[in-house]
mmCIF file of C-alpha atoms and ligand atoms in Angstrom:
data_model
loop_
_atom_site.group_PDB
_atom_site.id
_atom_site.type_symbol
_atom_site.label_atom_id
_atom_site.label_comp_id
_atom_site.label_asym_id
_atom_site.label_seq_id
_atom_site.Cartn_x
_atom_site.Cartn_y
_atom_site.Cartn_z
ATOM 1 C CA UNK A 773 10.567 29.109 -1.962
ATOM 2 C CA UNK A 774 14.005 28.976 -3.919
ATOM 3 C CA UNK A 775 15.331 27.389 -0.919
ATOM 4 C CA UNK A 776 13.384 24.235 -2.092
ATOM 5 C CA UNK A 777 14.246 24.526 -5.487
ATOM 6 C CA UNK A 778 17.215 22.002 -7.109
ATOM 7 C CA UNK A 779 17.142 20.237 -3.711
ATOM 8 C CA UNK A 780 13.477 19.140 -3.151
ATOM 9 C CA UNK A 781 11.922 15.774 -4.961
ATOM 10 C CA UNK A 782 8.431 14.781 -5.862
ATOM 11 C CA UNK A 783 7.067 11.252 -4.461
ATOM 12 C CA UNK A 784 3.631 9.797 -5.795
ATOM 13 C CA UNK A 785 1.869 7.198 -4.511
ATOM 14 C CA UNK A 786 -0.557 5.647 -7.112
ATOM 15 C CA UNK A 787 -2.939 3.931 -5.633
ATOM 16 C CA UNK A 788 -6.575 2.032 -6.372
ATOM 17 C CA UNK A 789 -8.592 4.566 -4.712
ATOM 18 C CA UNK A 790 -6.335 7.483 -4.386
ATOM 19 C CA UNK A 791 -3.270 9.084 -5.446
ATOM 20 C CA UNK A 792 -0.738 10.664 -2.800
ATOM 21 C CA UNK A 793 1.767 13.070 -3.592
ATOM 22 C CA UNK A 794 4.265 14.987 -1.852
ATOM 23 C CA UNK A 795 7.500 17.433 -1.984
ATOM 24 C CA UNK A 796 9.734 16.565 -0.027
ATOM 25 C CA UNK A 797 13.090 18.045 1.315
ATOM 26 C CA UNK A 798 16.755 16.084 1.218
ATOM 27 C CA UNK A 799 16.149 14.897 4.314
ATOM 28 C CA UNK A 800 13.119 13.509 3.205
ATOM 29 C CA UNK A 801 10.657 15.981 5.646
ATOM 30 C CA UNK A 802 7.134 16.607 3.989
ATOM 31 C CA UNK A 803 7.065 20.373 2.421
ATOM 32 C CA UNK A 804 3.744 19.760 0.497
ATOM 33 C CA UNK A 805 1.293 17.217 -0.007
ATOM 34 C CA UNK A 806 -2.133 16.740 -1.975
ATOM 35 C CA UNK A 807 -4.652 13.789 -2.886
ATOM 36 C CA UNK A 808 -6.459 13.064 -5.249
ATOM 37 C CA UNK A 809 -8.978 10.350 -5.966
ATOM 38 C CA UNK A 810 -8.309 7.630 -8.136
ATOM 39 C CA UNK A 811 -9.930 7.814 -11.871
ATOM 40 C CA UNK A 812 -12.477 4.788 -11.973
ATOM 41 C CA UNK A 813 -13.232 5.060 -15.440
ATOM 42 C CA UNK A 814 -11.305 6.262 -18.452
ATOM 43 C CA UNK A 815 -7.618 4.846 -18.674
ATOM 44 C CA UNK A 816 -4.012 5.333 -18.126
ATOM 45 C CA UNK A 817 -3.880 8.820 -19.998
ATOM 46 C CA UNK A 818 -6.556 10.118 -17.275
ATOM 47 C CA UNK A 819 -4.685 8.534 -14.472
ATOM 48 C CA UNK A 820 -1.582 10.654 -15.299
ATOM 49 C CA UNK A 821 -3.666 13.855 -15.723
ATOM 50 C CA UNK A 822 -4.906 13.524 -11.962
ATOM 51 C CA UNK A 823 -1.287 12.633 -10.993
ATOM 52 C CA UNK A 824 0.013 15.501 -12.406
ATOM 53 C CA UNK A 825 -2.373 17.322 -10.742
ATOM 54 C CA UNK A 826 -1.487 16.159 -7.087
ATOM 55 C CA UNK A 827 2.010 16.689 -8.061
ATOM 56 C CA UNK A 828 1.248 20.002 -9.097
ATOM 57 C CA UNK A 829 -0.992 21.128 -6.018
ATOM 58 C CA UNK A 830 1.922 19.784 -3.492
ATOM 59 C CA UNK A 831 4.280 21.372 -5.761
ATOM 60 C CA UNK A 832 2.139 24.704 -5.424
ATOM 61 C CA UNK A 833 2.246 23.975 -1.780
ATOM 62 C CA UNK A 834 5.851 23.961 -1.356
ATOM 63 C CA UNK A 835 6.625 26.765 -3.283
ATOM 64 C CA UNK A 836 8.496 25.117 -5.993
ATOM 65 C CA UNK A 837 7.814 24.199 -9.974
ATOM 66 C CA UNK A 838 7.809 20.360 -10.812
ATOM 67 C CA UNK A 839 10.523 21.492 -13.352
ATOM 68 C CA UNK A 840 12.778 22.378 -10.544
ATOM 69 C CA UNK A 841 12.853 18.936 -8.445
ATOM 70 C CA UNK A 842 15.602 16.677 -8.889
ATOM 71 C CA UNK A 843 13.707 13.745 -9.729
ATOM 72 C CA UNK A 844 10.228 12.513 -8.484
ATOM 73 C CA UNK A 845 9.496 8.596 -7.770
ATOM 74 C CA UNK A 846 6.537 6.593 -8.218
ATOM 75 C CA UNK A 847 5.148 4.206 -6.638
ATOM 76 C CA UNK A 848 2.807 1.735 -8.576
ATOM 77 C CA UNK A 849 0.887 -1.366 -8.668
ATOM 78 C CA UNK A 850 0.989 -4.127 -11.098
ATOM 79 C CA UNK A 851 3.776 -5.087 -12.701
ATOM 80 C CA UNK A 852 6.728 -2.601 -12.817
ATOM 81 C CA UNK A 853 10.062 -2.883 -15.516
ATOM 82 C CA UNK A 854 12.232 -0.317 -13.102
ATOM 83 C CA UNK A 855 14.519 0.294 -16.292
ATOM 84 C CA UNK A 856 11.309 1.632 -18.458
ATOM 85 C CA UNK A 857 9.091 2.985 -15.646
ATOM 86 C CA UNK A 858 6.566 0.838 -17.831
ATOM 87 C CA UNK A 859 3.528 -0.456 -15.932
ATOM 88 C CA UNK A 860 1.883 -3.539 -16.763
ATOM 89 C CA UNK A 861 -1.547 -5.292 -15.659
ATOM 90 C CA UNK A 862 -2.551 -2.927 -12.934
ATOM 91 C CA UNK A 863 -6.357 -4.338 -12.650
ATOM 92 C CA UNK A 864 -7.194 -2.372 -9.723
ATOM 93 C CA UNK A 865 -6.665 0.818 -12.752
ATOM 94 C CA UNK A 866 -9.347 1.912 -14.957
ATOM 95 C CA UNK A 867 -8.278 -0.272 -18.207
ATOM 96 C CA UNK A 868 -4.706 -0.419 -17.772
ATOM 97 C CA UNK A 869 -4.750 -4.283 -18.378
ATOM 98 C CA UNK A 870 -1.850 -3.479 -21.197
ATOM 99 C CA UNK A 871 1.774 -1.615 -20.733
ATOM 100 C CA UNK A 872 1.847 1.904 -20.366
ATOM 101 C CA UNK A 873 4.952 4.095 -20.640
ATOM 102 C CA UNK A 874 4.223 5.743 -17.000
ATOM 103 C CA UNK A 875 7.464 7.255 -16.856
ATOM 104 C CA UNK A 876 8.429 8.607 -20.069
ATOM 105 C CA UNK A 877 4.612 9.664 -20.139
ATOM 106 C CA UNK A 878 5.184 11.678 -17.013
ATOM 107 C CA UNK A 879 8.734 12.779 -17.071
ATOM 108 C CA UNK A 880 7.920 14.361 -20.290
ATOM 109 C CA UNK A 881 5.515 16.769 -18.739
ATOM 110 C CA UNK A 882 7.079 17.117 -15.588
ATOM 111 C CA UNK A 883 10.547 18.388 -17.627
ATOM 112 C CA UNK A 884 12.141 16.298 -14.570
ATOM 113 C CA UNK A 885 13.436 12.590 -14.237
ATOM 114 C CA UNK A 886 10.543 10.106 -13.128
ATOM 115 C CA UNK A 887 11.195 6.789 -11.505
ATOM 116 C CA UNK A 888 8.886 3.853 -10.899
ATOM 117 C CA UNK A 889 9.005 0.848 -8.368
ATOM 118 C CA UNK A 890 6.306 -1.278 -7.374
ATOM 119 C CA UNK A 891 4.012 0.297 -4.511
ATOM 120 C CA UNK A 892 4.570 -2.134 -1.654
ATOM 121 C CA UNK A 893 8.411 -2.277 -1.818
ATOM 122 C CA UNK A 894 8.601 1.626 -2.240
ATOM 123 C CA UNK A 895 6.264 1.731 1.065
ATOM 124 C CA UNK A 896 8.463 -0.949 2.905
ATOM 125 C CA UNK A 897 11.470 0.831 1.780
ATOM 126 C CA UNK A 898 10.270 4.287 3.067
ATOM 127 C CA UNK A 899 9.565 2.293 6.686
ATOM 128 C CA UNK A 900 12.904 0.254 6.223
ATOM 129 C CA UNK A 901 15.181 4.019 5.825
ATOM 130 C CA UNK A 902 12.692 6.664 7.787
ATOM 131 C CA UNK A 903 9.995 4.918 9.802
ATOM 132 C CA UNK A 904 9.033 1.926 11.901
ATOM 133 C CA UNK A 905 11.933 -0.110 10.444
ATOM 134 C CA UNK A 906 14.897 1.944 10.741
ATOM 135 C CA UNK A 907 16.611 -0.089 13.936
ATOM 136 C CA UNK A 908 16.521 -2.954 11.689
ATOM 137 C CA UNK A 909 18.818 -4.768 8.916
ATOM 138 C CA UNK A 910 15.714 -6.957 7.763
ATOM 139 C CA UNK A 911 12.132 -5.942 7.514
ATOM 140 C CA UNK A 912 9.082 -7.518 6.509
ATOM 141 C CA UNK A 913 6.530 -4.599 5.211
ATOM 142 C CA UNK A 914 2.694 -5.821 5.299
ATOM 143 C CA UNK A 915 0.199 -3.878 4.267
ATOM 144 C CA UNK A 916 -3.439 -4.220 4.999
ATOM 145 C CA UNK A 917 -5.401 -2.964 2.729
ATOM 146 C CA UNK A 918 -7.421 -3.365 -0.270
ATOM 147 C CA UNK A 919 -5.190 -6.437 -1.197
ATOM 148 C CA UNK A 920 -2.403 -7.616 1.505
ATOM 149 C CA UNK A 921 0.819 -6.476 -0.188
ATOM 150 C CA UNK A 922 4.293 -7.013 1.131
ATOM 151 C CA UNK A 923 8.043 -5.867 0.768
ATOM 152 C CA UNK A 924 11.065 -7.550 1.771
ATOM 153 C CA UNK A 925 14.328 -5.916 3.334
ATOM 154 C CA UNK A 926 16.946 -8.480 3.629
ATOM 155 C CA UNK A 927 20.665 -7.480 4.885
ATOM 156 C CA UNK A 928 19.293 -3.897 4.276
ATOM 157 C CA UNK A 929 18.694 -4.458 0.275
ATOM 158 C CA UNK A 930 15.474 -4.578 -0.723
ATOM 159 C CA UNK A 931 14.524 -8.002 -2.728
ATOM 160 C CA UNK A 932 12.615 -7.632 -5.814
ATOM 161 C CA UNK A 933 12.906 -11.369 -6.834
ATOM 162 C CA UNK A 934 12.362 -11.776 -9.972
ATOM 163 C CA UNK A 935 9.940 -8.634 -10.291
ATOM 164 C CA UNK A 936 7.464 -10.835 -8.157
ATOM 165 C CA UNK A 937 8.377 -10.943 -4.504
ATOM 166 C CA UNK A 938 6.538 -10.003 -1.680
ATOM 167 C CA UNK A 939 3.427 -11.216 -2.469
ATOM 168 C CA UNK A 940 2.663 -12.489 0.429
ATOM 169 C CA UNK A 941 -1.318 -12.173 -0.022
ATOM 170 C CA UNK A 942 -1.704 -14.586 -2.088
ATOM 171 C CA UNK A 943 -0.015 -17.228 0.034
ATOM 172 C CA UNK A 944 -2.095 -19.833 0.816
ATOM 173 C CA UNK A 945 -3.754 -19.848 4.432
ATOM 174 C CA UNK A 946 -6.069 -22.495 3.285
ATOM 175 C CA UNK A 947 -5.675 -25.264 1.474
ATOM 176 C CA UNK A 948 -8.877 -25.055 -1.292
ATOM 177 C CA UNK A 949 -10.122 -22.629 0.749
ATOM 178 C CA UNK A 950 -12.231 -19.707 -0.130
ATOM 179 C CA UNK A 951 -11.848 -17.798 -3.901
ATOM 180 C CA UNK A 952 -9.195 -15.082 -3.775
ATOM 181 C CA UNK A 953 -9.854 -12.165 -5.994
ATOM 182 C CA UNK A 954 -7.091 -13.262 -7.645
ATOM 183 C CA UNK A 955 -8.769 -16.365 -8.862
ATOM 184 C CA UNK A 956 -6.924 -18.938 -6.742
ATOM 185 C CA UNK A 957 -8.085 -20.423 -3.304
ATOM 186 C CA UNK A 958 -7.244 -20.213 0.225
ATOM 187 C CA UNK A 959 -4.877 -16.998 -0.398
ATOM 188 C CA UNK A 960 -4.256 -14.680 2.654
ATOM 189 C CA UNK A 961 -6.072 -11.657 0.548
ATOM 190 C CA UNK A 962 -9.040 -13.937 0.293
ATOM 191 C CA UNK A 963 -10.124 -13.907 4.004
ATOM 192 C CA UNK A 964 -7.962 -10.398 5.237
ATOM 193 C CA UNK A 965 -8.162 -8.014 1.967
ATOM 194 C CA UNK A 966 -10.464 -5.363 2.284
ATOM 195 C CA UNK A 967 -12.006 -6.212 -1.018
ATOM 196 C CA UNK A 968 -12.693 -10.028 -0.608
ATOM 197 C CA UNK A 969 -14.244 -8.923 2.487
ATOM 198 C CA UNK A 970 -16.673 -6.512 1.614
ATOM 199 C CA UNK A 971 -17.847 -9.474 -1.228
ATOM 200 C CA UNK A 972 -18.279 -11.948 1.759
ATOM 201 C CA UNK A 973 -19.962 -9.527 3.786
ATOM 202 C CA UNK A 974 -22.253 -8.630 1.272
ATOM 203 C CA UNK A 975 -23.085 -12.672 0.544
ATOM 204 C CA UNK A 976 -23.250 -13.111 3.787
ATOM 205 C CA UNK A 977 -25.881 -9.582 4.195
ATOM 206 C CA UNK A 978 -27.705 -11.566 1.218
ATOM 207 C CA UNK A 979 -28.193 -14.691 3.059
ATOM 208 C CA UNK A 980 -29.817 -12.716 6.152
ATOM 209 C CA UNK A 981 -26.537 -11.863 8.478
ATOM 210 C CA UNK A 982 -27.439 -8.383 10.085
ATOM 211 C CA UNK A 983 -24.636 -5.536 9.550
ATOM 212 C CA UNK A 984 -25.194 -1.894 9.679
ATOM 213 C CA UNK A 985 -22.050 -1.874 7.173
ATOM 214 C CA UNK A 986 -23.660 -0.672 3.989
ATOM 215 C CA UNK A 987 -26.104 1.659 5.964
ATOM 216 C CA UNK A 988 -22.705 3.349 6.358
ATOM 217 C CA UNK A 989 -21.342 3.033 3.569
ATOM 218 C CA UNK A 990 -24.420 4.983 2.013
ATOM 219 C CA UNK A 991 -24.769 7.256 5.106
ATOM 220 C CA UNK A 992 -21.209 8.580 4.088
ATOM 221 C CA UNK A 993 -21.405 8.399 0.687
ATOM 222 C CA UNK A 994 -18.873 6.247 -0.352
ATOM 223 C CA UNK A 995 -19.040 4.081 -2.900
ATOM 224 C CA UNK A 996 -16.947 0.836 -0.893
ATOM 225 C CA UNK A 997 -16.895 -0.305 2.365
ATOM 226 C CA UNK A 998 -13.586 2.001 3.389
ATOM 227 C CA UNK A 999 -11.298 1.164 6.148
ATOM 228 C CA UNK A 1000 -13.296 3.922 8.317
ATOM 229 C CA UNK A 1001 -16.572 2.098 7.825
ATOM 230 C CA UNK A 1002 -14.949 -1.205 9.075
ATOM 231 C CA UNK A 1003 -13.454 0.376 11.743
ATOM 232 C CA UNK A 1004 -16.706 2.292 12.889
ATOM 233 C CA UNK A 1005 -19.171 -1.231 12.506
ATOM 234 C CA UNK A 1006 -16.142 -2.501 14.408
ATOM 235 C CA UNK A 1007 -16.371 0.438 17.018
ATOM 236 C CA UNK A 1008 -20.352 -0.254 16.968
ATOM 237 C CA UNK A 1009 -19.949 -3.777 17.953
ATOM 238 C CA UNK A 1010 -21.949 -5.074 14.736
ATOM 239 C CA UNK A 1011 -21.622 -8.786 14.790
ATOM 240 C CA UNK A 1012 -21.090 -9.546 10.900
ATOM 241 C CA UNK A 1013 -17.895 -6.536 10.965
ATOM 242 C CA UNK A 1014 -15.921 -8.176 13.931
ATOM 243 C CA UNK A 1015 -16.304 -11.599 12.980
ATOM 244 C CA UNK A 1016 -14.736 -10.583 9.458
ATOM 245 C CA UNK A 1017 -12.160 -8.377 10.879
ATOM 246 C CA UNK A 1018 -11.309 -11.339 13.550
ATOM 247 C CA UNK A 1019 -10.887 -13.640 10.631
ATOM 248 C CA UNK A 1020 -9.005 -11.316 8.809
ATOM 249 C CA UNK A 1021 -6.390 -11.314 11.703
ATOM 250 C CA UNK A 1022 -6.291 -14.825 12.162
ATOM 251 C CA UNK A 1023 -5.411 -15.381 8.702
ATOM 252 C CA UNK A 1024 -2.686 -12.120 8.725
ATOM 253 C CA UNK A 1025 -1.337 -14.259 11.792
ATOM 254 C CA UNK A 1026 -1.050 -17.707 9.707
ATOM 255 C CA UNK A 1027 0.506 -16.176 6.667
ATOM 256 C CA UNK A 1028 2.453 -13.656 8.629
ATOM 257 C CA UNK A 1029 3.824 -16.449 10.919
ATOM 258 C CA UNK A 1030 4.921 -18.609 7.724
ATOM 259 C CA UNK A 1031 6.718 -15.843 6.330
ATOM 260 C CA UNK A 1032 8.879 -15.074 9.000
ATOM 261 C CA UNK A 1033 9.541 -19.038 9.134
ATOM 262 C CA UNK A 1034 11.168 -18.585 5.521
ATOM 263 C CA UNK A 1035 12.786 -15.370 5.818
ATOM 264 C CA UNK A 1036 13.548 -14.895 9.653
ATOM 265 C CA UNK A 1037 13.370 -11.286 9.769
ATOM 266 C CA UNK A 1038 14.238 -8.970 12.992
ATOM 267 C CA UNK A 1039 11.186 -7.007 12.290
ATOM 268 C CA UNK A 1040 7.535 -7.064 10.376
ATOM 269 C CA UNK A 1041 6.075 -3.857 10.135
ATOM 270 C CA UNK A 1042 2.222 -3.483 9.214
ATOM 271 C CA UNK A 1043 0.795 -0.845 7.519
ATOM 272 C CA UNK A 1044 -1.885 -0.066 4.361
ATOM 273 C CA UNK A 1045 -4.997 1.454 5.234
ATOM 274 C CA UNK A 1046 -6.842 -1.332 7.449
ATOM 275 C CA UNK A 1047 -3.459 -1.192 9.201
ATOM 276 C CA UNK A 1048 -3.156 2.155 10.169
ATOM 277 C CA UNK A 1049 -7.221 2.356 10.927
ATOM 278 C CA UNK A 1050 -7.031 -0.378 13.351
ATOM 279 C CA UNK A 1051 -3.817 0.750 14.593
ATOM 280 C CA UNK A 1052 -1.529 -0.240 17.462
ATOM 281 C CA UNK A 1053 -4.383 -2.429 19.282
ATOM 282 C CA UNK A 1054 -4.759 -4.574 15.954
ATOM 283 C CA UNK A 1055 -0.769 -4.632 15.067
ATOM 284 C CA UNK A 1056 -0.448 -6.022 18.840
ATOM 285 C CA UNK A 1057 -3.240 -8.762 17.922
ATOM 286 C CA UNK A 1058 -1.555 -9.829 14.469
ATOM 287 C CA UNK A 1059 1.677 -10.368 16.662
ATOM 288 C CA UNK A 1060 -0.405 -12.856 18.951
ATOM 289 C CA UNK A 1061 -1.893 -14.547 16.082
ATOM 290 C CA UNK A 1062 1.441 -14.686 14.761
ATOM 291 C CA UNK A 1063 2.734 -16.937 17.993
ATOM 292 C CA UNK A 1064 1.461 -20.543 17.583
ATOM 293 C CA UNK A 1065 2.877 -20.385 13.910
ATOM 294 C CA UNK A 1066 6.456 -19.056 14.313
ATOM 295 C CA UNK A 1067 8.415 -22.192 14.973
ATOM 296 C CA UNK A 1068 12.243 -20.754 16.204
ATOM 297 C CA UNK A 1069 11.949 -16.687 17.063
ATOM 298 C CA UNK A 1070 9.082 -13.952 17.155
ATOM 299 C CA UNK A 1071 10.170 -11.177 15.311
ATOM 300 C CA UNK A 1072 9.217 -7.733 16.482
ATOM 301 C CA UNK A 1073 5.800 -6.201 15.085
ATOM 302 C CA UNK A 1074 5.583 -2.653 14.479
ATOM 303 C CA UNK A 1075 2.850 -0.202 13.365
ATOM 304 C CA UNK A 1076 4.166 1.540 9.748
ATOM 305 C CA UNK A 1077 4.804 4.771 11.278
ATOM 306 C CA UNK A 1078 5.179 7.469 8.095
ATOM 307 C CA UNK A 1079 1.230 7.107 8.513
ATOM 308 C CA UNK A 1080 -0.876 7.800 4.988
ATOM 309 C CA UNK A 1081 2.401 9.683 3.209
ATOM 310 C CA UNK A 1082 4.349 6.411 3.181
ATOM 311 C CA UNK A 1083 3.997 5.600 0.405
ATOM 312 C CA UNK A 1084 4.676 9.004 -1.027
ATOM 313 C CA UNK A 1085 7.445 9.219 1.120
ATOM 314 C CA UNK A 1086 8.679 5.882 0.146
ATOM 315 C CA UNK A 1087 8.743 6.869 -3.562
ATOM 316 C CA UNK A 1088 10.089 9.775 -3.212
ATOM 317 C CA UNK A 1089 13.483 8.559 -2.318
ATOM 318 C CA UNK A 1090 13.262 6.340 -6.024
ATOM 319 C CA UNK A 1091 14.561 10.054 -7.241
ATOM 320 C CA UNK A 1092 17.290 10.236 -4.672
ATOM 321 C CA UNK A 1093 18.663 6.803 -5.654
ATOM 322 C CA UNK A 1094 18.348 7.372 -9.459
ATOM 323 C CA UNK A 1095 20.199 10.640 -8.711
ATOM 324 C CA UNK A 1096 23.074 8.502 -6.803
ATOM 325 C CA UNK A 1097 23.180 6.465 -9.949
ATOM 326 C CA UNK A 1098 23.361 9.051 -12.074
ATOM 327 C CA UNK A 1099 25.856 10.904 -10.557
ATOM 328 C CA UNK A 1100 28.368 7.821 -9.697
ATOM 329 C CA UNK A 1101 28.021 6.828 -13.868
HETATM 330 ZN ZN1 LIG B 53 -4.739 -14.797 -4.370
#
C-alpha cells in the first residue's frame, strides 16, 4: 500500500540454514515476511540472489517495492566491516571464506541503502529496544543455536569490541576439554552448539548408544538434526537426546554464569533456535545452572521474545540508525 511506502524498511536475517526477511513499519511492527533456505552450495553471488528473493516476496507481501524502503539492514555472520557492509570468513556460507562486498552488492539492486552488522548483536539489539530486554540498561543476548552466539548491551550501547565481542561460545567451559568446531578445546559451542552435538551424537550412535535421532531426521527429511528433532527425541524420552541436551545446559550454565561475573548485567536473554524450541522450561533451567557459578548477583533470565523474526527485526532497525546518521550529517 502507499501508506507503507517512504516509511517502511527491509530487515534480513542471513543465516546458516535460512534466510529471514521482513518489512517492517516505523514502529518496527511486521508488515511482511518470507524465508528462504540457505544456498549450501554455490557462493556469495547465489546467497544474494535468494536474499533478494525473500526481500522481494515480504516486499510483495507488504505492498511496497524494495526501491521504496528507506533503508534495509542485514544481519550477518562472520566477520562484518560496518563502514563497507563487507563480509568476511562466514564458514557456515557456501564458499564465502574470502570478503564479499554484501552491501554494495545488494544496495545496488535493491536501488535502496543496505546496512550490515554482525547477526548476534543485531538479534540482541532487536531484544535490547523491542523484546525481552527492553526494561533493561544492560543485556546479555545468548543464542542457542547452531553455534552459541552472544551480544552485549552495556549502559544501553551495544559493544562491538574490537569487531570480536560477544563470543561467548567459544569460552572455555573446559579446560582441554572436548574439540570445538572451531578447532580449540573445551569451548561452550563444543558441548551446547547444535552442530558439535549432532557430531557427538552421531560418534556416540557409532559406538552403539541407541537414539531414534537420525530415524527422524530421515523420517522428516531433513538433512541435520534440527532443533525440532532434538526437541521431539527430547519429548520421546530417548536416552542419548536428553543426556546431550542436559549437558548442553550445564555447560550454557558455566559459561553463562562466568559471563555475567565479568560484565554484571541486569538481564541475559536467550534465544537462537534451540532456545526458542526448548522454550521457557529450558530458559528457567539455564538460570539454575547459572546459580552455583554467579559469585555476587543473579541476573534475570528471559526467553528472546521477537520469536523467529528477531533477527529480521533486529536488522531492520540497522536502516533506521543509518537514516539517523544520515540525516544529523
Ligand atoms: Zn570454539
Amino acid at each position: 500500500m502507499p501508506a507503507a511506502s517512504g516509511t517502511a524498511r527491509g530487515g534480513i536475517d542471513l543465516g546458516g540454514t535460512k534466510i529471514e526477511a521482513v518489512i517492517v513499519d516505523p514502529r518496527s511492527k511486521v508488515l511482511g515476511a518470507a524465508r528462504r533456505p540457505t544456498p549450501t552450495t554455490g557462493g556469495p553471488r547465489d546467497v544474494v540472489n535468494e536474499m533478494l528473493a525473500a526481500l522481494r516476496d515480504a516486499a510483495k507481501l507488504a505492498g511496497v517495492k524494495p526501491a521504496e524502503l528507506l533503508g534495509v539492514g542485514v544481519g550477518a555472520p562472520g566477520n562484518v566491516d560496518p563502514e563497507t557492509g563487507a563480509v568476511s570468513n562466514a564458514l557456515n556460507l557456501p564458499d564465502w571464506g574470502g570478503s564479499y562486498p554484501l552491501a554494495a552488492q545488494l544496495s545496488r539492486r535493491l536501488r535502496t541503502g543496505v546496512f550490515v552488522g554482525n547477526d548476534v548483536q543485531v538479534a540482541t539489539d532487536g531484544e535490547f529496544r523491542l523484546g525481552a530486554g527492553k526494561p533493561y540498561k544492560s543485556v546479555l543476548g545468548v543464542f542457542w543455536g547452531t553455534g552459541v552466539g552472544g551480544g552485549i548491551v552495556l549502559d544501553g550501547k551495544e559493544w562491538l569490541g574490537r569487531g570480536g565481542a560477544g563470543e561467548i561460545g567459544h569460552t572455555v567451559v573446559m579446560l582441554d576439554g572436548r574439540r570445538c568446531p572451531c578447532g580449540r578445546r573445551g569451548c561452550l559451542e563444543a558441548y551446547a552448539g547444535r552442530a558439535a552435538m549432532e557430531a557427538r551424537a552421531r560418534k556416540l550412535k557409532d559406538k552403539g548408544a541407541k537414539t531414534d535421532l537420525f530415524k527422524l531426521m530421515k523420517k522428516h527429511d531433513r538433512p541435520r538434526l534440527t532443533s525440532s528433532i532434538w526437541e521431539a527425541a527430547v519429548r520421546n524420552g530417548d536416552k542419548l537426546a536428553i543426556e546431550l541436551i542436559d549437558e548442553a545446559v550445564h555447560a550454557l550454565g558455566a559459561g553463562i554464569g562466568s559471563a555475567v561475573n565479568l560484565l554484571d548485567v541486569e538481564a541475559v536473554v536467550i534465544g537462537g533456535g534451540l532456545g526458542l524450541r526448548f522454550g521457557e522450561p529450558y530458559v528457567a533451567r539455564i538460570a539454575e545452572e547459572m546459580k552455583p557459578h554467579v559469585y555476587v548477583s543473579q541476573p534475570d533470565v528471559q526467553m528472546a521474545s521477537l520469536g523467529d523474526q528477531g533477527g529480521a527485526i533486529g536488522a531492520a532497525l540497522l536502516a533506521q540508525k543509518a537514516r539517523r546518521t544520515r540525516a544529523s550529517g
